[in-house]
């Protein structure tokens, strides 16, 4: 039986008992305090992550894993805060952070929808490298304008440091193929379905352990800072951010 129901039933029992009123009041107050402390002690910070191996992912046992999960674990441990982690698609995570259904995410600051709904820290727990991959010929891509007139493979759910809107704007003359995974993206590049694949280096390195593409080339586009983001609707959001930043 949940602690809340047990406590309420116990308080109701006390009220109906034959104890002196003064003792009843003291006992009810004590039970209420015990219940409140128990709730606070077990209330966990809701941390979100996306499936982005080896940075963050759900392992074979259904547990969160990856280098960023390890960093988050150390942050919460040092802050002495109980927490739980759950994977979400990017769009749902953004929605839940805005609604206050999630408390914390560590990720890129370039998602427009989060700029008005979250508080952002200054520290950089992890840096992501965004690369341009190609076959036979290497492309130097330093701005989204370098993609004009090119065919590009992109992976669904990524903002690419804010480039995604430019890429999807048909007036910019970029032919793009959108796929669901790094594996599918790399296979499409190997079949030369497009000239350039945009992908983050860490998850791409993990995929390249199992898929080999002849004459694969790449160049670095951006190094992107990941920062702590707190839902503005989280309990004492500013204090929580300050504590995690520390």
JSON list of C-alpha atoms in Angstrom, two decimals:
[
{"chain": "A", "resi": 1, "resn": "UNK", "atom": "CA", "xyz": [0.00, 0.00, 0.00]},
{"chain": "A", "resi": 2, "resn": "UNK", "atom": "CA", "xyz": [1.41, 3.47, -0.89]},
{"chain": "A", "resi": 3, "resn": "UNK", "atom": "CA", "xyz": [2.85, 5.45, 2.04]},
{"chain": "A", "resi": 4, "resn": "UNK", "atom": "CA", "xyz": [0.43, 8.33, 1.46]},
{"chain": "A", "resi": 5, "resn": "UNK", "atom": "CA", "xyz": [-2.64, 6.10, 1.86]},
{"chain": "A", "resi": 6, "resn": "UNK", "atom": "CA", "xyz": [-1.19, 4.37, 4.93]},
{"chain": "A", "resi": 7, "resn": "UNK", "atom": "CA", "xyz": [-0.47, 7.74, 6.55]},
{"chain": "A", "resi": 8, "resn": "UNK", "atom": "CA", "xyz": [-3.94, 9.13, 5.80]},
{"chain": "A", "resi": 9, "resn": "UNK", "atom": "CA", "xyz": [-5.61, 6.01, 7.19]},
{"chain": "A", "resi": 10, "resn": "UNK", "atom": "CA", "xyz": [-3.45, 6.21, 10.31]},
{"chain": "A", "resi": 11, "resn": "UNK", "atom": "CA", "xyz": [-4.34, 9.88, 10.84]},
{"chain": "A", "resi": 12, "resn": "UNK", "atom": "CA", "xyz": [-8.04, 9.10, 10.37]},
{"chain": "A", "resi": 13, "resn": "UNK", "atom": "CA", "xyz": [-7.72, 6.27, 12.91]},
{"chain": "A", "resi": 14, "resn": "UNK", "atom": "CA", "xyz": [-6.14, 8.64, 15.42]},
{"chain": "A", "resi": 15, "resn": "UNK", "atom": "CA", "xyz": [-8.94, 11.17, 14.99]},
{"chain": "A", "resi": 16, "resn": "UNK", "atom": "CA", "xyz": [-11.53, 8.51, 15.82]},
{"chain": "A", "resi": 17, "resn": "UNK", "atom": "CA", "xyz": [-9.57, 7.15, 18.78]},
{"chain": "A", "resi": 18, "resn": "UNK", "atom": "CA", "xyz": [-10.24, 7.85, 22.48]},
{"chain": "A", "resi": 19, "resn": "UNK", "atom": "CA", "xyz": [-6.91, 9.60, 23.03]},
{"chain": "A", "resi": 20, "resn": "UNK", "atom": "CA", "xyz": [-7.00, 13.06, 24.68]},
{"chain": "A", "resi": 21, "resn": "UNK", "atom": "CA", "xyz": [-7.40, 15.84, 22.07]},
{"chain": "A", "resi": 22, "resn": "UNK", "atom": "CA", "xyz": [-4.00, 17.36, 22.86]},
{"chain": "A", "resi": 23, "resn": "UNK", "atom": "CA", "xyz": [-2.28, 14.00, 22.27]},
{"chain": "A", "resi": 24, "resn": "UNK", "atom": "CA", "xyz": [-4.29, 13.47, 19.11]},
{"chain": "A", "resi": 25, "resn": "UNK", "atom": "CA", "xyz": [-3.07, 16.80, 17.71]},
{"chain": "A", "resi": 26, "resn": "UNK", "atom": "CA", "xyz": [0.57, 16.06, 18.51]},
{"chain": "A", "resi": 27, "resn": "UNK", "atom": "CA", "xyz": [0.38, 12.56, 17.05]},
{"chain": "A", "resi": 28, "resn": "UNK", "atom": "CA", "xyz": [-1.35, 13.75, 13.85]},
{"chain": "A", "resi": 29, "resn": "UNK", "atom": "CA", "xyz": [1.25, 16.49, 13.43]},
{"chain": "A", "resi": 30, "resn": "UNK", "atom": "CA", "xyz": [4.06, 13.97, 13.88]},
{"chain": "A", "resi": 31, "resn": "UNK", "atom": "CA", "xyz": [2.54, 11.58, 11.33]},
{"chain": "A", "resi": 32, "resn": "UNK", "atom": "CA", "xyz": [2.09, 14.44, 8.84]},
{"chain": "A", "resi": 33, "resn": "UNK", "atom": "CA", "xyz": [5.72, 15.50, 9.23]},
{"chain": "A", "resi": 34, "resn": "UNK", "atom": "CA", "xyz": [6.94, 11.93, 8.76]},
{"chain": "A", "resi": 35, "resn": "UNK", "atom": "CA", "xyz": [4.86, 11.66, 5.59]},
{"chain": "A", "resi": 36, "resn": "UNK", "atom": "CA", "xyz": [6.14, 15.00, 4.21]},
{"chain": "A", "resi": 37, "resn": "UNK", "atom": "CA", "xyz": [9.77, 14.12, 4.89]},
{"chain": "A", "resi": 38, "resn": "UNK", "atom": "CA", "xyz": [9.32, 10.71, 3.27]},
{"chain": "A", "resi": 39, "resn": "UNK", "atom": "CA", "xyz": [7.82, 12.28, 0.14]},
{"chain": "A", "resi": 40, "resn": "UNK", "atom": "CA", "xyz": [10.65, 14.81, -0.12]},
{"chain": "A", "resi": 41, "resn": "UNK", "atom": "CA", "xyz": [13.28, 12.13, 0.43]},
{"chain": "A", "resi": 42, "resn": "UNK", "atom": "CA", "xyz": [11.91, 9.91, -2.33]},
{"chain": "A", "resi": 43, "resn": "UNK", "atom": "CA", "xyz": [11.03, 12.65, -4.84]},
{"chain": "A", "resi": 44, "resn": "UNK", "atom": "CA", "xyz": [13.41, 12.20, -7.75]},
{"chain": "A", "resi": 45, "resn": "UNK", "atom": "CA", "xyz": [14.67, 14.64, -10.34]},
{"chain": "A", "resi": 46, "resn": "UNK", "atom": "CA", "xyz": [13.36, 13.51, -13.74]},
{"chain": "A", "resi": 47, "resn": "UNK", "atom": "CA", "xyz": [16.30, 13.44, -16.15]},
{"chain": "A", "resi": 48, "resn": "UNK", "atom": "CA", "xyz": [15.76, 12.97, -19.89]},
{"chain": "A", "resi": 49, "resn": "UNK", "atom": "CA", "xyz": [18.12, 11.56, -22.50]},
{"chain": "A", "resi": 50, "resn": "UNK", "atom": "CA", "xyz": [17.92, 10.63, -26.16]},
{"chain": "A", "resi": 51, "resn": "UNK", "atom": "CA", "xyz": [19.11, 7.43, -27.80]},
{"chain": "A", "resi": 52, "resn": "UNK", "atom": "CA", "xyz": [22.53, 8.62, -28.96]},
{"chain": "A", "resi": 53, "resn": "UNK", "atom": "CA", "xyz": [25.05, 5.79, -28.44]},
{"chain": "A", "resi": 54, "resn": "UNK", "atom": "CA", "xyz": [27.72, 5.78, -27.13]},
{"chain": "A", "resi": 55, "resn": "UNK", "atom": "CA", "xyz": [26.94, 9.17, -25.55]},
{"chain": "A", "resi": 56, "resn": "UNK", "atom": "CA", "xyz": [23.56, 8.15, -24.10]},
{"chain": "A", "resi": 57, "resn": "UNK", "atom": "CA", "xyz": [21.48, 5.06, -24.74]},
{"chain": "A", "resi": 58, "resn": "UNK", "atom": "CA", "xyz": [19.45, 2.27, -23.16]},
{"chain": "A", "resi": 59, "resn": "UNK", "atom": "CA", "xyz": [21.50, -0.90, -22.68]},
{"chain": "A", "resi": 60, "resn": "UNK", "atom": "CA", "xyz": [20.42, -4.53, -23.11]},
{"chain": "A", "resi": 61, "resn": "UNK", "atom": "CA", "xyz": [19.12, -4.59, -19.54]},
{"chain": "A", "resi": 62, "resn": "UNK", "atom": "CA", "xyz": [16.89, -1.58, -20.11]},
{"chain": "A", "resi": 63, "resn": "UNK", "atom": "CA", "xyz": [19.19, 0.70, -18.08]},
{"chain": "A", "resi": 64, "resn": "UNK", "atom": "CA", "xyz": [20.48, 4.12, -19.14]},
{"chain": "A", "resi": 65, "resn": "UNK", "atom": "CA", "xyz": [24.14, 3.98, -20.19]},
{"chain": "A", "resi": 66, "resn": "UNK", "atom": "CA", "xyz": [26.81, 5.98, -22.00]},
{"chain": "A", "resi": 67, "resn": "UNK", "atom": "CA", "xyz": [29.43, 8.63, -21.28]},
{"chain": "A", "resi": 68, "resn": "UNK", "atom": "CA", "xyz": [26.88, 11.42, -20.78]},
{"chain": "A", "resi": 69, "resn": "UNK", "atom": "CA", "xyz": [24.78, 9.26, -18.45]},
{"chain": "A", "resi": 70, "resn": "UNK", "atom": "CA", "xyz": [27.92, 8.65, -16.39]},
{"chain": "A", "resi": 71, "resn": "UNK", "atom": "CA", "xyz": [28.57, 12.39, -16.22]},
{"chain": "A", "resi": 72, "resn": "UNK", "atom": "CA", "xyz": [24.95, 13.07, -15.19]},
{"chain": "A", "resi": 73, "resn": "UNK", "atom": "CA", "xyz": [25.21, 10.38, -12.52]},
{"chain": "A", "resi": 74, "resn": "UNK", "atom": "CA", "xyz": [28.29, 12.02, -11.01]},
{"chain": "A", "resi": 75, "resn": "UNK", "atom": "CA", "xyz": [26.64, 15.46, -11.10]},
{"chain": "A", "resi": 76, "resn": "UNK", "atom": "CA", "xyz": [23.51, 14.26, -9.27]},
{"chain": "A", "resi": 77, "resn": "UNK", "atom": "CA", "xyz": [25.60, 12.24, -6.82]},
{"chain": "A", "resi": 78, "resn": "UNK", "atom": "CA", "xyz": [27.80, 15.23, -5.93]},
{"chain": "A", "resi": 79, "resn": "UNK", "atom": "CA", "xyz": [24.67, 17.41, -5.61]},
{"chain": "A", "resi": 80, "resn": "UNK", "atom": "CA", "xyz": [23.20, 14.74, -3.31]},
{"chain": "A", "resi": 81, "resn": "UNK", "atom": "CA", "xyz": [19.98, 14.61, -5.34]},
{"chain": "A", "resi": 82, "resn": "UNK", "atom": "CA", "xyz": [17.95, 11.45, -6.11]},
{"chain": "A", "resi": 83, "resn": "UNK", "atom": "CA", "xyz": [17.18, 11.12, -9.82]},
{"chain": "A", "resi": 84, "resn": "UNK", "atom": "CA", "xyz": [15.75, 8.85, -12.46]},
{"chain": "A", "resi": 85, "resn": "UNK", "atom": "CA", "xyz": [16.55, 8.75, -16.17]},
{"chain": "A", "resi": 86, "resn": "UNK", "atom": "CA", "xyz": [14.27, 7.96, -19.09]},
{"chain": "A", "resi": 87, "resn": "UNK", "atom": "CA", "xyz": [14.89, 8.00, -22.87]},
{"chain": "A", "resi": 88, "resn": "UNK", "atom": "CA", "xyz": [12.58, 10.05, -25.09]},
{"chain": "A", "resi": 89, "resn": "UNK", "atom": "CA", "xyz": [12.39, 10.99, -28.76]},
{"chain": "A", "resi": 90, "resn": "UNK", "atom": "CA", "xyz": [13.69, 14.54, -29.14]},
{"chain": "A", "resi": 91, "resn": "UNK", "atom": "CA", "xyz": [10.30, 16.08, -29.98]},
{"chain": "A", "resi": 92, "resn": "UNK", "atom": "CA", "xyz": [8.59, 14.52, -26.96]},
{"chain": "A", "resi": 93, "resn": "UNK", "atom": "CA", "xyz": [11.44, 15.46, -24.64]},
{"chain": "A", "resi": 94, "resn": "UNK", "atom": "CA", "xyz": [11.21, 19.08, -25.79]},
{"chain": "A", "resi": 95, "resn": "UNK", "atom": "CA", "xyz": [7.45, 19.04, -25.17]},
{"chain": "A", "resi": 96, "resn": "UNK", "atom": "CA", "xyz": [7.75, 17.46, -21.72]},
{"chain": "A", "resi": 97, "resn": "UNK", "atom": "CA", "xyz": [10.47, 19.88, -20.62]},
{"chain": "A", "resi": 98, "resn": "UNK", "atom": "CA", "xyz": [8.24, 22.78, -21.65]},
{"chain": "A", "resi": 99, "resn": "UNK", "atom": "CA", "xyz": [5.32, 21.30, -19.72]},
{"chain": "A", "resi": 100, "resn": "UNK", "atom": "CA", "xyz": [7.37, 20.50, -16.61]},
{"chain": "A", "resi": 101, "resn": "UNK", "atom": "CA", "xyz": [6.87, 16.74, -16.95]},
{"chain": "A", "resi": 102, "resn": "UNK", "atom": "CA", "xyz": [10.67, 16.48, -17.13]},
{"chain": "A", "resi": 103, "resn": "UNK", "atom": "CA", "xyz": [13.16, 18.45, -15.07]},
{"chain": "A", "resi": 104, "resn": "UNK", "atom": "CA", "xyz": [16.64, 18.17, -16.58]},
{"chain": "A", "resi": 105, "resn": "UNK", "atom": "CA", "xyz": [18.37, 17.49, -19.88]},
{"chain": "A", "resi": 106, "resn": "UNK", "atom": "CA", "xyz": [22.04, 17.88, -20.83]},
{"chain": "A", "resi": 107, "resn": "UNK", "atom": "CA", "xyz": [22.29, 18.69, -24.51]},
{"chain": "A", "resi": 108, "resn": "UNK", "atom": "CA", "xyz": [22.75, 21.27, -27.24]},
{"chain": "A", "resi": 109, "resn": "UNK", "atom": "CA", "xyz": [21.52, 24.82, -26.78]},
{"chain": "A", "resi": 110, "resn": "UNK", "atom": "CA", "xyz": [20.50, 25.16, -30.43]},
{"chain": "A", "resi": 111, "resn": "UNK", "atom": "CA", "xyz": [16.96, 23.74, -30.15]},
{"chain": "A", "resi": 112, "resn": "UNK", "atom": "CA", "xyz": [14.73, 26.82, -30.63]},
{"chain": "A", "resi": 113, "resn": "UNK", "atom": "CA", "xyz": [11.75, 25.41, -28.70]},
{"chain": "A", "resi": 114, "resn": "UNK", "atom": "CA", "xyz": [13.84, 25.10, -25.51]},
{"chain": "A", "resi": 115, "resn": "UNK", "atom": "CA", "xyz": [15.15, 28.65, -25.50]},
{"chain": "A", "resi": 116, "resn": "UNK", "atom": "CA", "xyz": [12.05, 30.08, -23.84]},
{"chain": "A", "resi": 117, "resn": "UNK", "atom": "CA", "xyz": [11.08, 27.08, -21.70]},
{"chain": "A", "resi": 118, "resn": "UNK", "atom": "CA", "xyz": [14.36, 26.15, -19.98]},
{"chain": "A", "resi": 119, "resn": "UNK", "atom": "CA", "xyz": [17.11, 27.68, -17.88]},
{"chain": "A", "resi": 120, "resn": "UNK", "atom": "CA", "xyz": [20.57, 27.00, -19.33]},
{"chain": "A", "resi": 121, "resn": "UNK", "atom": "CA", "xyz": [23.79, 26.54, -17.37]},
{"chain": "A", "resi": 122, "resn": "UNK", "atom": "CA", "xyz": [27.21, 27.92, -18.24]},
{"chain": "A", "resi": 123, "resn": "UNK", "atom": "CA", "xyz": [29.32, 24.81, -17.73]},
{"chain": "A", "resi": 124, "resn": "UNK", "atom": "CA", "xyz": [30.06, 22.35, -20.55]},
{"chain": "A", "resi": 125, "resn": "UNK", "atom": "CA", "xyz": [29.88, 18.73, -19.34]},
{"chain": "A", "resi": 126, "resn": "UNK", "atom": "CA", "xyz": [30.53, 17.39, -22.84]},
{"chain": "A", "resi": 127, "resn": "UNK", "atom": "CA", "xyz": [31.38, 18.63, -26.36]},
{"chain": "A", "resi": 128, "resn": "UNK", "atom": "CA", "xyz": [29.97, 17.06, -29.54]},
{"chain": "A", "resi": 129, "resn": "UNK", "atom": "CA", "xyz": [31.80, 17.14, -32.86]},
{"chain": "A", "resi": 130, "resn": "UNK", "atom": "CA", "xyz": [29.66, 17.41, -35.99]},
{"chain": "A", "resi": 131, "resn": "UNK", "atom": "CA", "xyz": [31.27, 16.05, -39.17]},
{"chain": "A", "resi": 132, "resn": "UNK", "atom": "CA", "xyz": [30.58, 15.96, -42.89]},
{"chain": "A", "resi": 133, "resn": "UNK", "atom": "CA", "xyz": [31.12, 12.42, -44.24]},
{"chain": "A", "resi": 134, "resn": "UNK", "atom": "CA", "xyz": [31.49, 11.55, -47.92]},
{"chain": "A", "resi": 135, "resn": "UNK", "atom": "CA", "xyz": [32.86, 8.86, -50.21]},
{"chain": "A", "resi": 136, "resn": "UNK", "atom": "CA", "xyz": [35.92, 9.40, -52.45]},
{"chain": "A", "resi": 137, "resn": "UNK", "atom": "CA", "xyz": [35.77, 13.20, -52.31]},
{"chain": "A", "resi": 138, "resn": "UNK", "atom": "CA", "xyz": [36.17, 15.28, -49.14]},
{"chain": "A", "resi": 139, "resn": "UNK", "atom": "CA", "xyz": [33.89, 18.30, -48.70]},
{"chain": "A", "resi": 140, "resn": "UNK", "atom": "CA", "xyz": [34.90, 21.26, -46.56]},
{"chain": "A", "resi": 141, "resn": "UNK", "atom": "CA", "xyz": [31.63, 22.32, -44.95]},
{"chain": "A", "resi": 142, "resn": "UNK", "atom": "CA", "xyz": [31.99, 25.30, -42.63]},
{"chain": "A", "resi": 143, "resn": "UNK", "atom": "CA", "xyz": [28.54, 26.85, -42.94]},
{"chain": "A", "resi": 144, "resn": "UNK", "atom": "CA", "xyz": [25.10, 25.71, -44.09]},
{"chain": "A", "resi": 145, "resn": "UNK", "atom": "CA", "xyz": [25.60, 27.77, -47.26]},
{"chain": "A", "resi": 146, "resn": "UNK", "atom": "CA", "xyz": [28.28, 25.25, -48.29]},
{"chain": "A", "resi": 147, "resn": "UNK", "atom": "CA", "xyz": [25.48, 22.68, -48.67]},
{"chain": "A", "resi": 148, "resn": "UNK", "atom": "CA", "xyz": [23.58, 24.69, -51.29]},
{"chain": "A", "resi": 149, "resn": "UNK", "atom": "CA", "xyz": [23.25, 22.67, -54.48]},
{"chain": "A", "resi": 150, "resn": "UNK", "atom": "CA", "xyz": [24.38, 19.48, -52.71]},
{"chain": "A", "resi": 151, "resn": "UNK", "atom": "CA", "xyz": [22.57, 16.27, -51.78]},
{"chain": "A", "resi": 152, "resn": "UNK", "atom": "CA", "xyz": [22.67, 15.55, -48.06]},
{"chain": "A", "resi": 153, "resn": "UNK", "atom": "CA", "xyz": [21.74, 12.69, -45.72]},
{"chain": "A", "resi": 154, "resn": "UNK", "atom": "CA", "xyz": [20.42, 13.80, -42.32]},
{"chain": "A", "resi": 155, "resn": "UNK", "atom": "CA", "xyz": [19.28, 11.83, -39.30]},
{"chain": "A", "resi": 156, "resn": "UNK", "atom": "CA", "xyz": [15.79, 12.47, -37.94]},
{"chain": "A", "resi": 157, "resn": "UNK", "atom": "CA", "xyz": [15.54, 14.26, -34.61]},
{"chain": "A", "resi": 158, "resn": "UNK", "atom": "CA", "xyz": [18.78, 16.26, -34.80]},
{"chain": "A", "resi": 159, "resn": "UNK", "atom": "CA", "xyz": [18.99, 20.05, -35.04]},
{"chain": "A", "resi": 160, "resn": "UNK", "atom": "CA", "xyz": [22.60, 19.97, -36.30]},
{"chain": "A", "resi": 161, "resn": "UNK", "atom": "CA", "xyz": [23.60, 23.00, -34.30]},
{"chain": "A", "resi": 162, "resn": "UNK", "atom": "CA", "xyz": [20.67, 24.98, -35.70]},
{"chain": "A", "resi": 163, "resn": "UNK", "atom": "CA", "xyz": [21.35, 24.11, -39.35]},
{"chain": "A", "resi": 164, "resn": "UNK", "atom": "CA", "xyz": [18.29, 21.90, -39.79]},
{"chain": "A", "resi": 165, "resn": "UNK", "atom": "CA", "xyz": [15.88, 24.69, -40.78]},
{"chain": "A", "resi": 166, "resn": "UNK", "atom": "CA", "xyz": [18.27, 25.96, -43.46]},
{"chain": "A", "resi": 167, "resn": "UNK", "atom": "CA", "xyz": [18.71, 22.44, -44.83]},
{"chain": "A", "resi": 168, "resn": "UNK", "atom": "CA", "xyz": [14.96, 21.81, -45.00]},
{"chain": "A", "resi": 169, "resn": "UNK", "atom": "CA", "xyz": [14.17, 25.17, -46.59]},
{"chain": "A", "resi": 170, "resn": "UNK", "atom": "CA", "xyz": [13.49, 24.21, -50.22]},
{"chain": "A", "resi": 171, "resn": "UNK", "atom": "CA", "xyz": [14.48, 27.68, -51.43]},
{"chain": "A", "resi": 172, "resn": "UNK", "atom": "CA", "xyz": [18.08, 26.88, -50.44]},
{"chain": "A", "resi": 173, "resn": "UNK", "atom": "CA", "xyz": [18.30, 24.18, -53.12]},
{"chain": "A", "resi": 174, "resn": "UNK", "atom": "CA", "xyz": [19.52, 21.38, -50.84]},
{"chain": "A", "resi": 175, "resn": "UNK", "atom": "CA", "xyz": [18.33, 17.89, -51.74]},
{"chain": "A", "resi": 176, "resn": "UNK", "atom": "CA", "xyz": [18.12, 15.93, -48.50]},
{"chain": "A", "resi": 177, "resn": "UNK", "atom": "CA", "xyz": [17.30, 12.39, -47.44]},
{"chain": "A", "resi": 178, "resn": "UNK", "atom": "CA", "xyz": [16.09, 11.98, -43.85]},
{"chain": "A", "resi": 179, "resn": "UNK", "atom": "CA", "xyz": [16.65, 8.61, -42.16]},
{"chain": "A", "resi": 180, "resn": "UNK", "atom": "CA", "xyz": [16.08, 7.18, -38.68]},
{"chain": "A", "resi": 181, "resn": "UNK", "atom": "CA", "xyz": [19.50, 5.90, -37.66]},
{"chain": "A", "resi": 182, "resn": "UNK", "atom": "CA", "xyz": [23.25, 6.27, -38.16]},
{"chain": "A", "resi": 183, "resn": "UNK", "atom": "CA", "xyz": [23.38, 2.73, -39.59]},
{"chain": "A", "resi": 184, "resn": "UNK", "atom": "CA", "xyz": [20.80, 3.56, -42.27]},
{"chain": "A", "resi": 185, "resn": "UNK", "atom": "CA", "xyz": [22.53, 6.87, -42.98]},
{"chain": "A", "resi": 186, "resn": "UNK", "atom": "CA", "xyz": [25.94, 5.26, -43.45]},
{"chain": "A", "resi": 187, "resn": "UNK", "atom": "CA", "xyz": [24.57, 2.53, -45.69]},
{"chain": "A", "resi": 188, "resn": "UNK", "atom": "CA", "xyz": [22.83, 5.17, -47.82]},
{"chain": "A", "resi": 189, "resn": "UNK", "atom": "CA", "xyz": [26.10, 7.09, -48.13]},
{"chain": "A", "resi": 190, "resn": "UNK", "atom": "CA", "xyz": [27.94, 3.88, -49.08]},
{"chain": "A", "resi": 191, "resn": "UNK", "atom": "CA", "xyz": [25.43, 3.40, -51.90]},
{"chain": "A", "resi": 192, "resn": "UNK", "atom": "CA", "xyz": [26.05, 7.02, -52.94]},
{"chain": "A", "resi": 193, "resn": "UNK", "atom": "CA", "xyz": [22.43, 8.03, -52.54]},
{"chain": "A", "resi": 194, "resn": "UNK", "atom": "CA", "xyz": [23.76, 11.47, -51.58]},
{"chain": "A", "resi": 195, "resn": "UNK", "atom": "CA", "xyz": [27.06, 13.34, -51.59]},
{"chain": "A", "resi": 196, "resn": "UNK", "atom": "CA", "xyz": [27.32, 14.26, -47.92]},
{"chain": "A", "resi": 197, "resn": "UNK", "atom": "CA", "xyz": [26.22, 12.72, -44.63]},
{"chain": "A", "resi": 198, "resn": "UNK", "atom": "CA", "xyz": [25.95, 15.00, -41.60]},
{"chain": "A", "resi": 199, "resn": "UNK", "atom": "CA", "xyz": [26.58, 13.08, -38.38]},
{"chain": "A", "resi": 200, "resn": "UNK", "atom": "CA", "xyz": [28.06, 13.46, -34.92]},
{"chain": "A", "resi": 201, "resn": "UNK", "atom": "CA", "xyz": [31.45, 11.86, -34.48]},
{"chain": "A", "resi": 202, "resn": "UNK", "atom": "CA", "xyz": [30.95, 9.73, -31.35]},
{"chain": "A", "resi": 203, "resn": "UNK", "atom": "CA", "xyz": [27.88, 7.75, -32.52]},
{"chain": "A", "resi": 204, "resn": "UNK", "atom": "CA", "xyz": [29.36, 7.51, -36.01]},
{"chain": "A", "resi": 205, "resn": "UNK", "atom": "CA", "xyz": [32.56, 5.97, -34.64]},
{"chain": "A", "resi": 206, "resn": "UNK", "atom": "CA", "xyz": [30.45, 3.34, -32.87]},
{"chain": "A", "resi": 207, "resn": "UNK", "atom": "CA", "xyz": [28.63, 2.45, -36.11]},
{"chain": "A", "resi": 208, "resn": "UNK", "atom": "CA", "xyz": [31.90, 2.34, -38.08]},
{"chain": "A", "resi": 209, "resn": "UNK", "atom": "CA", "xyz": [33.07, -0.52, -35.89]},
{"chain": "A", "resi": 210, "resn": "UNK", "atom": "CA", "xyz": [30.53, -2.74, -37.68]},
{"chain": "A", "resi": 211, "resn": "UNK", "atom": "CA", "xyz": [30.08, -1.06, -41.08]},
{"chain": "A", "resi": 212, "resn": "UNK", "atom": "CA", "xyz": [33.06, -0.37, -43.31]},
{"chain": "A", "resi": 213, "resn": "UNK", "atom": "CA", "xyz": [32.78, 2.07, -46.22]},
{"chain": "A", "resi": 214, "resn": "UNK", "atom": "CA", "xyz": [35.58, 2.14, -48.80]},
{"chain": "A", "resi": 215, "resn": "UNK", "atom": "CA", "xyz": [37.24, 5.55, -49.31]},
{"chain": "A", "resi": 216, "resn": "UNK", "atom": "CA", "xyz": [35.21, 7.18, -46.55]},
{"chain": "A", "resi": 217, "resn": "UNK", "atom": "CA", "xyz": [36.24, 10.80, -45.99]},
{"chain": "A", "resi": 218, "resn": "UNK", "atom": "CA", "xyz": [35.22, 13.30, -43.34]},
{"chain": "A", "resi": 219, "resn": "UNK", "atom": "CA", "xyz": [35.87, 16.86, -42.20]},
{"chain": "A", "resi": 220, "resn": "UNK", "atom": "CA", "xyz": [34.88, 18.56, -38.97]},
{"chain": "A", "resi": 221, "resn": "UNK", "atom": "CA", "xyz": [32.09, 21.14, -39.22]},
{"chain": "A", "resi": 222, "resn": "UNK", "atom": "CA", "xyz": [31.39, 22.25, -35.67]},
{"chain": "A", "resi": 223, "resn": "UNK", "atom": "CA", "xyz": [32.29, 21.57, -32.07]},
{"chain": "A", "resi": 224, "resn": "UNK", "atom": "CA", "xyz": [29.11, 22.03, -30.07]},
{"chain": "A", "resi": 225, "resn": "UNK", "atom": "CA", "xyz": [28.82, 22.56, -26.33]},
{"chain": "A", "resi": 226, "resn": "UNK", "atom": "CA", "xyz": [26.28, 20.55, -24.36]},
{"chain": "A", "resi": 227, "resn": "UNK", "atom": "CA", "xyz": [24.94, 22.30, -21.30]},
{"chain": "A", "resi": 228, "resn": "UNK", "atom": "CA", "xyz": [22.59, 21.61, -18.40]},
{"chain": "A", "resi": 229, "resn": "UNK", "atom": "CA", "xyz": [19.01, 22.67, -19.08]},
{"chain": "A", "resi": 230, "resn": "UNK", "atom": "CA", "xyz": [16.32, 22.91, -16.42]},
{"chain": "A", "resi": 231, "resn": "UNK", "atom": "CA", "xyz": [12.62, 23.14, -17.17]},
{"chain": "A", "resi": 232, "resn": "UNK", "atom": "CA", "xyz": [11.35, 26.52, -15.99]},
{"chain": "A", "resi": 233, "resn": "UNK", "atom": "CA", "xyz": [8.42, 24.63, -14.48]},
{"chain": "A", "resi": 234, "resn": "UNK", "atom": "CA", "xyz": [10.70, 22.40, -12.38]},
{"chain": "A", "resi": 235, "resn": "UNK", "atom": "CA", "xyz": [10.47, 22.89, -8.62]},
{"chain": "A", "resi": 236, "resn": "UNK", "atom": "CA", "xyz": [12.82, 25.76, -7.63]},
{"chain": "A", "resi": 237, "resn": "UNK", "atom": "CA", "xyz": [14.34, 25.64, -11.10]},
{"chain": "A", "resi": 238, "resn": "UNK", "atom": "CA", "xyz": [16.95, 28.37, -10.57]},
{"chain": "A", "resi": 239, "resn": "UNK", "atom": "CA", "xyz": [18.21, 26.81, -7.33]},
{"chain": "A", "resi": 240, "resn": "UNK", "atom": "CA", "xyz": [18.32, 23.37, -8.95]},
{"chain": "A", "resi": 241, "resn": "UNK", "atom": "CA", "xyz": [20.39, 24.69, -11.85]},
{"chain": "A", "resi": 242, "resn": "UNK", "atom": "CA", "xyz": [22.80, 26.46, -9.46]},
{"chain": "A", "resi": 243, "resn": "UNK", "atom": "CA", "xyz": [23.21, 23.26, -7.43]},
{"chain": "A", "resi": 244, "resn": "UNK", "atom": "CA", "xyz": [23.89, 21.08, -10.47]},
{"chain": "A", "resi": 245, "resn": "UNK", "atom": "CA", "xyz": [26.27, 23.65, -11.95]},
{"chain": "A", "resi": 246, "resn": "UNK", "atom": "CA", "xyz": [28.26, 23.65, -8.71]}
]
